[in-house]
Short mmCIF file of C-alpha atoms and ligand atoms in Angstrom, two decimals:
data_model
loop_
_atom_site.label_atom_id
_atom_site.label_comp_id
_atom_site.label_asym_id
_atom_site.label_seq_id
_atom_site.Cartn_x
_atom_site.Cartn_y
_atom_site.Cartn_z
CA UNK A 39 -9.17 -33.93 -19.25
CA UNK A 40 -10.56 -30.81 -20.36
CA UNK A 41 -9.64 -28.29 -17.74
CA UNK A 42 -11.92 -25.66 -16.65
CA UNK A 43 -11.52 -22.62 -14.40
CA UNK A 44 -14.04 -20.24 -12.33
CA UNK A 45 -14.23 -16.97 -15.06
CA UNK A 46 -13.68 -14.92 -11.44
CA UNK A 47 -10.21 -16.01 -11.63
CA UNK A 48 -9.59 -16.46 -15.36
CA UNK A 49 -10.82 -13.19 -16.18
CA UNK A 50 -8.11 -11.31 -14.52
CA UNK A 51 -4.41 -10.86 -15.72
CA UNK A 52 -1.34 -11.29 -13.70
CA UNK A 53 0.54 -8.30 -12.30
CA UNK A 54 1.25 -6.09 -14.98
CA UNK A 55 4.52 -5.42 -12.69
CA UNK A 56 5.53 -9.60 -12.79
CA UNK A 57 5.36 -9.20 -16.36
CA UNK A 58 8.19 -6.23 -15.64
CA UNK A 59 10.37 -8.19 -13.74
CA UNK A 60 10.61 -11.06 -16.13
CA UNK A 61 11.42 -8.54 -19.39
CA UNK A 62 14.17 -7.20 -16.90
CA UNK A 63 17.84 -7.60 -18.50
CA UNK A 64 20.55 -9.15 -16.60
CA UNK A 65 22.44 -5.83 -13.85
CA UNK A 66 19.16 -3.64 -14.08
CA UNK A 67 18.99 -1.43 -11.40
CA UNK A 68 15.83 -1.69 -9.91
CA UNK A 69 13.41 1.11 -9.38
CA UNK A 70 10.32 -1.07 -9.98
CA UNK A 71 9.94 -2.65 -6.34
CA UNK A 72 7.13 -2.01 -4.00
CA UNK A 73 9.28 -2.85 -0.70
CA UNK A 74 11.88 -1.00 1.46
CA UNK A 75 15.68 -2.30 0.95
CA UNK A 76 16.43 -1.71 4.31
CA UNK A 77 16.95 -4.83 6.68
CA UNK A 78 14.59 -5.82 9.25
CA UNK A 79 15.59 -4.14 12.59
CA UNK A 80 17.80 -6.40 14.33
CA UNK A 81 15.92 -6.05 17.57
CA UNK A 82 12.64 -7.12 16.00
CA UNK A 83 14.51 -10.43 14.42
CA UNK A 84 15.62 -11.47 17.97
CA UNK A 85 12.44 -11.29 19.14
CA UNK A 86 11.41 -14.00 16.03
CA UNK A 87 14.19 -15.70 17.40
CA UNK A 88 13.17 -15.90 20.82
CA UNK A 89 10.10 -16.93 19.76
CA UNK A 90 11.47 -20.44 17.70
CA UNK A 91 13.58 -20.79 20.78
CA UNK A 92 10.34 -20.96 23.25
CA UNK A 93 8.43 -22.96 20.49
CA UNK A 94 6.15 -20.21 20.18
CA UNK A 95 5.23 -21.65 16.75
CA UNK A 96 1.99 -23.50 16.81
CA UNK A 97 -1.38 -21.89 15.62
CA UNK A 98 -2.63 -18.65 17.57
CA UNK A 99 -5.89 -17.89 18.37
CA UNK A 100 -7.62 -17.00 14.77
CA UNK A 101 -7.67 -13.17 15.49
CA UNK A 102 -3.87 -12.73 16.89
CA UNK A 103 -2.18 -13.31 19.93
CA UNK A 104 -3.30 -11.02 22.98
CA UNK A 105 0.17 -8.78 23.19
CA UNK A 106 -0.03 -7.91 19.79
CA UNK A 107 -3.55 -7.24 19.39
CA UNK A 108 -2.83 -4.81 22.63
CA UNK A 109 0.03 -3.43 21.13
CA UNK A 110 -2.22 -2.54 17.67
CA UNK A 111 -4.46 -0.77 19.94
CA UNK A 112 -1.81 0.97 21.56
CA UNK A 113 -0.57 2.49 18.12
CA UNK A 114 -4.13 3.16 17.36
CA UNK A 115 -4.28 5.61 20.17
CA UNK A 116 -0.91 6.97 19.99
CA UNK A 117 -0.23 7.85 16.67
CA UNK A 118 -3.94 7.86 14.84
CA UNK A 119 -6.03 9.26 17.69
CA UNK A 120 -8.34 6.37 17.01
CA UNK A 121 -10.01 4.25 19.90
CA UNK A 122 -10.00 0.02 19.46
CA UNK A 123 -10.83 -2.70 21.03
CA UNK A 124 -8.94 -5.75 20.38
CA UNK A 125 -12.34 -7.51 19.19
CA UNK A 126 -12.03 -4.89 16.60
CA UNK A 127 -9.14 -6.04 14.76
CA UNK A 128 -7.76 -9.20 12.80
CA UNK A 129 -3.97 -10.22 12.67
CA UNK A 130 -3.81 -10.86 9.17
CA UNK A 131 -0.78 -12.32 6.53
CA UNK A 132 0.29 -8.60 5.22
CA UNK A 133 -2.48 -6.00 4.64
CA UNK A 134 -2.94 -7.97 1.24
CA UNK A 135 -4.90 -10.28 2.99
CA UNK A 136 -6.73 -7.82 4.95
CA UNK A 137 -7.75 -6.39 1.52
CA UNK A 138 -8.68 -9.84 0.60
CA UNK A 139 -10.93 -10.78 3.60
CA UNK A 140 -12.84 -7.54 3.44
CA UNK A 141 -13.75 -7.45 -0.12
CA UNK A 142 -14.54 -11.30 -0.01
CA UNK A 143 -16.79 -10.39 3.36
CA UNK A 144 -18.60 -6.98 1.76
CA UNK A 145 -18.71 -7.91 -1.80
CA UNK A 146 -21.87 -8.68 -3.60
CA UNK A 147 -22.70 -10.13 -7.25
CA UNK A 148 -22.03 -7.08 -9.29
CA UNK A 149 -21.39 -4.35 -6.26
CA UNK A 150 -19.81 -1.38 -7.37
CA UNK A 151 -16.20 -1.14 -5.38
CA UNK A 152 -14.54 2.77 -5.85
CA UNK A 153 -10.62 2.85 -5.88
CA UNK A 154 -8.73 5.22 -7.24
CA UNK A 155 -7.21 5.16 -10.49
CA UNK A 156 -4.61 5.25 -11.35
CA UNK A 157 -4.10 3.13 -7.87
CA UNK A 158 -2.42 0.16 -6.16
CA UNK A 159 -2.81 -3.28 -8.14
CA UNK A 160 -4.67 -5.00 -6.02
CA UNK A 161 -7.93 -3.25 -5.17
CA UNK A 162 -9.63 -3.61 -8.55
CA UNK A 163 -8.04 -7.64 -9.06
CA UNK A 164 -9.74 -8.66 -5.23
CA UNK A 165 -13.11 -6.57 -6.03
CA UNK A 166 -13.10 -8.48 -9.26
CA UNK A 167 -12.60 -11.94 -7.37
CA UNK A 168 -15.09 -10.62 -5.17
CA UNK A 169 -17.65 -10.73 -7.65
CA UNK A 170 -17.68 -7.08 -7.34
CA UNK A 171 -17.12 -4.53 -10.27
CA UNK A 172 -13.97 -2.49 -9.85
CA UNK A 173 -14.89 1.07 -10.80
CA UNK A 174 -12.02 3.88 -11.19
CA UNK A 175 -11.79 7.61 -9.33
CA UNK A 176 -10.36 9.99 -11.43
CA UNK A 177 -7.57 12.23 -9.44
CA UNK A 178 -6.87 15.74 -10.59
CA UNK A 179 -3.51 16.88 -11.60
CA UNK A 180 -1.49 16.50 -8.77
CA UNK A 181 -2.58 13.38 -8.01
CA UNK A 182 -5.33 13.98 -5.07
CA UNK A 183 -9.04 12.44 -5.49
CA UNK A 184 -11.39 15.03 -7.21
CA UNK A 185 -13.88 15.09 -4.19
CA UNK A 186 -17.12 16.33 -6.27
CA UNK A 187 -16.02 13.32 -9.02
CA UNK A 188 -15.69 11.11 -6.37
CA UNK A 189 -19.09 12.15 -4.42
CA UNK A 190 -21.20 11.38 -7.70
CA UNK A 191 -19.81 8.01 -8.12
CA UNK A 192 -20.23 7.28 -4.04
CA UNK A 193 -24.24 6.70 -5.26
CA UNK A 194 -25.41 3.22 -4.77
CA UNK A 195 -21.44 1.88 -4.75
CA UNK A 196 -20.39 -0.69 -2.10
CA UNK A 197 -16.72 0.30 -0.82
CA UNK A 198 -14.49 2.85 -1.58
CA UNK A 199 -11.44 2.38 -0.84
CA UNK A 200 -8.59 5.10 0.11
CA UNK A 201 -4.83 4.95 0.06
CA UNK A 202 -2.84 7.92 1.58
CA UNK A 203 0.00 7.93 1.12
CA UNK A 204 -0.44 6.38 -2.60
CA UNK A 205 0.76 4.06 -4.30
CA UNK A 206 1.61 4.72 -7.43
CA UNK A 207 1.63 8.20 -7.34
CA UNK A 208 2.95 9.71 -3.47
CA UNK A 209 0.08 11.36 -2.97
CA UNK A 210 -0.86 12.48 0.44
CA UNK A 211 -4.92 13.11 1.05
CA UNK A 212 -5.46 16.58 3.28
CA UNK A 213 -7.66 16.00 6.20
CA UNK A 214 -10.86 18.01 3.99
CA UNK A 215 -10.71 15.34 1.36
CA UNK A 216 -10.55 12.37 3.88
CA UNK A 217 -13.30 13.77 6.41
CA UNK A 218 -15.27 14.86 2.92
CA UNK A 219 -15.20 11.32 1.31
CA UNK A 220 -15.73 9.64 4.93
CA UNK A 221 -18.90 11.88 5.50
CA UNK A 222 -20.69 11.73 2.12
CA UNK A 223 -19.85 8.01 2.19
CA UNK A 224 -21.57 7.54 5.69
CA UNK A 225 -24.40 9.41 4.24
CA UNK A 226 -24.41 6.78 0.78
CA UNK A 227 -24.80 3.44 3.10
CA UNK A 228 -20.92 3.06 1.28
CA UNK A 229 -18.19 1.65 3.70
CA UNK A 230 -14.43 3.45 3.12
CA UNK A 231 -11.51 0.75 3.53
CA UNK A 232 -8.56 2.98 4.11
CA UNK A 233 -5.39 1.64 3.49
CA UNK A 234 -2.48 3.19 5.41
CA UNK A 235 0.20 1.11 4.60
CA UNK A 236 2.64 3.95 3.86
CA UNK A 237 1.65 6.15 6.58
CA UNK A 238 4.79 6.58 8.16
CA UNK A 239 6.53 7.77 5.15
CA UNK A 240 5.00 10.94 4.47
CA UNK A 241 7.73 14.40 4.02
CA UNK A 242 6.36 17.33 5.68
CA UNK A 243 2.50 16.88 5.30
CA UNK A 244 0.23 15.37 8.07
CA UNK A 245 -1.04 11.94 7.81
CA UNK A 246 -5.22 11.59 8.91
CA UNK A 247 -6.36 8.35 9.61
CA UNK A 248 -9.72 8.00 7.51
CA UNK A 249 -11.57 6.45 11.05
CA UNK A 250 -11.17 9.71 12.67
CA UNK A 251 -14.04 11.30 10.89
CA UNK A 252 -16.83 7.61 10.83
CA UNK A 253 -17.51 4.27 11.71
CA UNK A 254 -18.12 3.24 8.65
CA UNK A 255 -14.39 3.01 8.16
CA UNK A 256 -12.74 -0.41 8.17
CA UNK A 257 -8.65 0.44 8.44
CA UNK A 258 -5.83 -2.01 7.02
CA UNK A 259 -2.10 -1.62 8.07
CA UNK A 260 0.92 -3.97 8.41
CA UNK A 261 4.42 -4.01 9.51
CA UNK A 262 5.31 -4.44 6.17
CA UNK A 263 6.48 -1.50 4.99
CA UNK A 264 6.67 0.80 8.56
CA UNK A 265 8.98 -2.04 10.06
CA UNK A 266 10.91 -2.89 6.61
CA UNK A 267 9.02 -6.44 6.76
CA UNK A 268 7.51 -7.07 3.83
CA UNK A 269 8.39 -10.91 3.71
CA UNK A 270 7.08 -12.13 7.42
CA UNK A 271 3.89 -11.48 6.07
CA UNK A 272 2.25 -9.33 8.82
CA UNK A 273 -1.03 -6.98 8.68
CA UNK A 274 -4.50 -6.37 10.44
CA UNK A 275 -7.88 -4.59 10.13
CA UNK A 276 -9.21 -2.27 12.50
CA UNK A 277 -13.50 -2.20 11.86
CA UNK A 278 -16.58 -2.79 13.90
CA UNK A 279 -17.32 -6.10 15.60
CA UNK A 280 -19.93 -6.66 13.16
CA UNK A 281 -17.75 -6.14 10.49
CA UNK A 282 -14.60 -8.08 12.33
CA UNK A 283 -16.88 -10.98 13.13
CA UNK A 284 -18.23 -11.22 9.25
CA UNK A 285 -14.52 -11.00 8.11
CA UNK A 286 -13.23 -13.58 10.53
CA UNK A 287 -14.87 -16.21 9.07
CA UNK A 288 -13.22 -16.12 6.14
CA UNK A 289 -9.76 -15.64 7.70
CA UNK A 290 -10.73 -18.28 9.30
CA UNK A 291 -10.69 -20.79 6.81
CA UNK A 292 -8.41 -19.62 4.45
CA UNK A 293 -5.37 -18.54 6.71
CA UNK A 294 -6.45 -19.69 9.81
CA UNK A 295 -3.84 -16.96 11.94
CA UNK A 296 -0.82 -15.25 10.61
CA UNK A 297 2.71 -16.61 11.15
CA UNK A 298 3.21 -17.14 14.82
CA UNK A 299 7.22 -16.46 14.89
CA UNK A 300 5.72 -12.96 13.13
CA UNK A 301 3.25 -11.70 14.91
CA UNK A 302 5.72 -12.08 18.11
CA UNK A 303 8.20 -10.25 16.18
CA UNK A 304 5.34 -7.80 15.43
CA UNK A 305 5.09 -7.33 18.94
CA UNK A 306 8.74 -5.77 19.38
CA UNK A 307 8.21 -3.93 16.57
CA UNK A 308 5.52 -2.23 17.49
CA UNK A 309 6.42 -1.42 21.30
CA UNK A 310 10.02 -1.28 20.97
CA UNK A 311 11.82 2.38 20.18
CA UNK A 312 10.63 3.64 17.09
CA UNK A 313 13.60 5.47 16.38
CA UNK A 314 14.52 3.31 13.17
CA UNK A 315 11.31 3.98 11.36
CA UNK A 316 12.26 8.11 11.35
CA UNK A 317 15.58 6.83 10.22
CA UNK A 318 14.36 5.22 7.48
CA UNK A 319 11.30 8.00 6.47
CA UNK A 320 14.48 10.68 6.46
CA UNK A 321 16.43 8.15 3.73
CA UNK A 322 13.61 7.70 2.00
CA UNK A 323 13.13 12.06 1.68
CA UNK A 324 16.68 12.40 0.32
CA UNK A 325 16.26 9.76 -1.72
CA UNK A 326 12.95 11.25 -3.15
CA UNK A 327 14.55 14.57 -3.58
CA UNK A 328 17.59 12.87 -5.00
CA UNK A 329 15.26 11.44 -8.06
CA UNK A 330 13.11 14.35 -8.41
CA UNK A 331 15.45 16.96 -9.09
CA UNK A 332 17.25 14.75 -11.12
CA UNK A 333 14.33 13.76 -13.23
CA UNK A 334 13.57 18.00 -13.49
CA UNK A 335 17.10 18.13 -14.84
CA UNK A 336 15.88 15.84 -17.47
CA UNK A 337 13.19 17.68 -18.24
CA UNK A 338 10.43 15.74 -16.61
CA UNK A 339 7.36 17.55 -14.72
CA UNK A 340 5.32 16.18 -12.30
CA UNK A 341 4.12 16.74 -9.04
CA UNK A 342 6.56 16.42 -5.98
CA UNK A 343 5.63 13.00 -4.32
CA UNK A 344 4.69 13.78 -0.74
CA UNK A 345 4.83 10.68 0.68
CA UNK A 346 5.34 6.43 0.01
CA UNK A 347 8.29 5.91 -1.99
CA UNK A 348 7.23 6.30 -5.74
CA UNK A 349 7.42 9.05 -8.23
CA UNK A 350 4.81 9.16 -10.77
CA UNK A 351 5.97 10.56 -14.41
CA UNK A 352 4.57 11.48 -17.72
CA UNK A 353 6.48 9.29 -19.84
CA UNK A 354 5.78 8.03 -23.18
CA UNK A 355 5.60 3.87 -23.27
CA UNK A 356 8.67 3.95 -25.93
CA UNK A 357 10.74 5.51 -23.24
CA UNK A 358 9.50 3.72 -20.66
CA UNK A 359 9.91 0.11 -22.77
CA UNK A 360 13.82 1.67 -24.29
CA UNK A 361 14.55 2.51 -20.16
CA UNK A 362 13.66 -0.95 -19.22
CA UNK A 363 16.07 -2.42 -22.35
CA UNK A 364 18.99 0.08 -21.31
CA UNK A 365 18.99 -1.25 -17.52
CA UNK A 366 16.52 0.60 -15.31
CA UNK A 367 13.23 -1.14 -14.19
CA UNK A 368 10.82 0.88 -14.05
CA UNK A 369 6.61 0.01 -13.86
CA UNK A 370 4.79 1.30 -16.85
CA UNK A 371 1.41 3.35 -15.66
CA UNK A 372 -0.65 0.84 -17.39
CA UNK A 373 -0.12 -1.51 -14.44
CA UNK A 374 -2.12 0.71 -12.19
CA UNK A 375 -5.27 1.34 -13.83
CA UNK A 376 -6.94 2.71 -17.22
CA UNK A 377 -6.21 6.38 -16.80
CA UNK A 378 -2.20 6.46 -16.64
CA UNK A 379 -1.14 4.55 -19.72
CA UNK A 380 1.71 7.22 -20.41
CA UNK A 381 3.34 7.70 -16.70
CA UNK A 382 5.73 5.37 -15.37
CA UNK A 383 5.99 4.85 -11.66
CA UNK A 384 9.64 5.25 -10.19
CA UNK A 385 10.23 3.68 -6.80
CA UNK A 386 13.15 4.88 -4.67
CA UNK A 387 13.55 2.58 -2.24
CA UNK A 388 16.84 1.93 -4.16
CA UNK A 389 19.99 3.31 -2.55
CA UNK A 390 20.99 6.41 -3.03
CA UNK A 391 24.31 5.44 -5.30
CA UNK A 392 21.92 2.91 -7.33
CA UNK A 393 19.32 6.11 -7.89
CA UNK A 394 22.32 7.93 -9.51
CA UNK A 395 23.60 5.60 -11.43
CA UNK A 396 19.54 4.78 -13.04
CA UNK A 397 20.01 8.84 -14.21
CA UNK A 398 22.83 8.86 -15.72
CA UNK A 399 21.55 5.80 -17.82
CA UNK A 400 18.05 7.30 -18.08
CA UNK A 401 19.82 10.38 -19.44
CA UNK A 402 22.03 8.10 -21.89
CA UNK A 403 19.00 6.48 -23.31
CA UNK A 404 17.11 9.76 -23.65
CA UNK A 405 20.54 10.94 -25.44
CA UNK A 406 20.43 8.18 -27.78
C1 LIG B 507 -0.90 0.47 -1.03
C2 LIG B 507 -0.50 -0.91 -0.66
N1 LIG B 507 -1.33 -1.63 0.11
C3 LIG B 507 -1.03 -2.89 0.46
C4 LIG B 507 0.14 -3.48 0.07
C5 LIG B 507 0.42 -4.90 0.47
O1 LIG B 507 1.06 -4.92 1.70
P1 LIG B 507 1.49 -6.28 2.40
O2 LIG B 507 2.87 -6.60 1.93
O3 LIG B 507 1.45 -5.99 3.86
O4 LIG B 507 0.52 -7.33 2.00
C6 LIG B 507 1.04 -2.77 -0.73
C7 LIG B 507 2.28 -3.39 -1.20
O5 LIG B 507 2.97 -2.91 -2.07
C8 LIG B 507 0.71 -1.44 -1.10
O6 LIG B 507 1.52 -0.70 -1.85
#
């Protein structure tokens, strides 16, 4: 049988970081992963527990179940000043799927999608399945979006799509940037999808929650990283019911609702005492000034990452490629777009004793 696939799906490549992970020689340390190391809470995996226990574990209703769509709304209010109905959100599988749904919803033949590049993998690959055409932002040298760069692209473009705190690079947006792009978007007919995935692990700059300043905003969030629980698969989108209702559908028929047992642990997560998620952001600051100042020591220069939990370096590809060989996983640049072929991202969500141990045989095979 011959075998034939749709071009949408053929024409884009696998994770460049997959490709890492399976180069990766045997007692690496890894600095290459996008998710915390910390445990889930135990207080959030008893309420999972509960859940199996009271055979909470048939389908939910297609948006989420009632407490935790509350309890999203809740947050919403709390810590983002934003106002939301719970007919303006979706309980999605992680805030990949979010991403998914909305590009799949807004997408047209050949519509122009805006992310930032060097950025997160997956914008460009879901614009692409889409049908949409992926187009890059340039960022300046510290990593934040070149506003006037971005404005001139905004013209007859479809989405653009921000992530503060970034991923690959730590940046943290000022409010001016995000009201700036939210504005002059409004003004271009272009909707911003605003990814705040990391917005709890920011060190000593403010986090603004692109919906503040529009509604032409749609956000995506998940307990993924906040809550340390990346693998229950747990997101949503915040947007207008127009928008909700148009992205339902397909949620609708491709994931029907997210994990049950999850979205009730989601619930505990999100009104229980959120003391463990400022334990975690304060790990994750010694841990980033752990690796920067250790990288300075080595010479490297690049700008402090303000929040997330990645470092983005100038590094040349050899060093990158020998790094990888001597131990260290790292994820070259090229993984995140056109424009960073020679920077390597770091992540720390590594211990702090695994960290050390990746510089000393960083500086071994520089010293080589
Ligand atoms: C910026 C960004 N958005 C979204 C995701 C995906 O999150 P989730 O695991 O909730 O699907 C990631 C994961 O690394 C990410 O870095």
């Amino acid at each position: 049988m011959k075998k034939t696939f749709s071009p949408r799906v053929s024409g884009i490549e696998i994770s460049g970081i997959r490709k890492i992970f399976e180069a990766a020689v045997p007692g690496s340390i890894n600095l290459g992963l996008g998710q915390p190391d910390f445990d889930t809470p135990q207080y959030i995996k008893d309420a999972a527990i509960a859940a199996i226990q009271e055979g909470k574990t048939g389908y939910t209703g297609n948006t989420g179940i009632p407490e935790l769509r509350d309890a999203i709304c809740e947050k919403f209010k709390k810590e983002n000043g934003l106002t939301c109905t719970p007919d303006q959100l979706i309980v999605t599988a992680g805030a990949s799927e979010a991403l998914h749904i909305v590009m799949q919803a807004l997408v047209s033949e050949g519509d122009r999608v805006l992310c930032a590049d060097p950025g997160f993998v997956s914008y460009s690959a879901l614009a692409t399945l889409a049908g949409g055409r992926p187009v890059g932002v340039p960022l300046d040298n510290n990593f934040h979006i070149d506003v006037e760069r971005a404005k001139e692209l905004m013209k007859g473009a479809r989405l653009f799509v921000l992530n503060s705190p970034s991923n690959p690079t730590g940046a943290v947006e000022p409010k001016d940037t995000i009201r700036a792009i939210v504005e002059y978007a409004n003004d271009c007919n272009v909707t911003v999808v605003s990814d705040e995935v990391y917005e709890h692990f920011i060190y000593g700059k403010e986090h603004w929650s692109a919906a503040r300043f529009g509604d032409n905003v749609i956000t995506i969030n998940a307990a993924s990283k906040t809550y340390a629980m990346t693998g229950w698969r747990l997101g949503y989108l915040a947007a207008p019911s127009d928008v909700v209702g148009q992205c339902l559908k397909v949620h609708q028929y491709c994931q029907a609702c997210a994990t049950s047992i999850s979205q009730y642990a989601a619930v505990a997560a999100y009104t229980g005492d959120q003391k463990m998620v400022a334990v975690m952001r304060d790990e994750y600051r010694a841990r980033r000034d752990l690796i920067c100042a250790g990288l300075a020591r080595l010479g490297f220069k690049f700008p402090t990452p303000e929040g997330a939990f990645y470092a983005f370096v100038p590094m040349k590809s050899a060093l990158t490629q020998k790094i990888i060989e001597r131990g260290v996983i790292l994820v070259p640049g090229s993984a995140f777009g056109a424009n960073a072929p020679e920077y390597t991202r770091f992540s720390y969500a590594a211990s702090r004793e695994n960290i050390q141990t990746a510089l000393d045989r960083i500086e071994k095979a520089i010293r080589e």
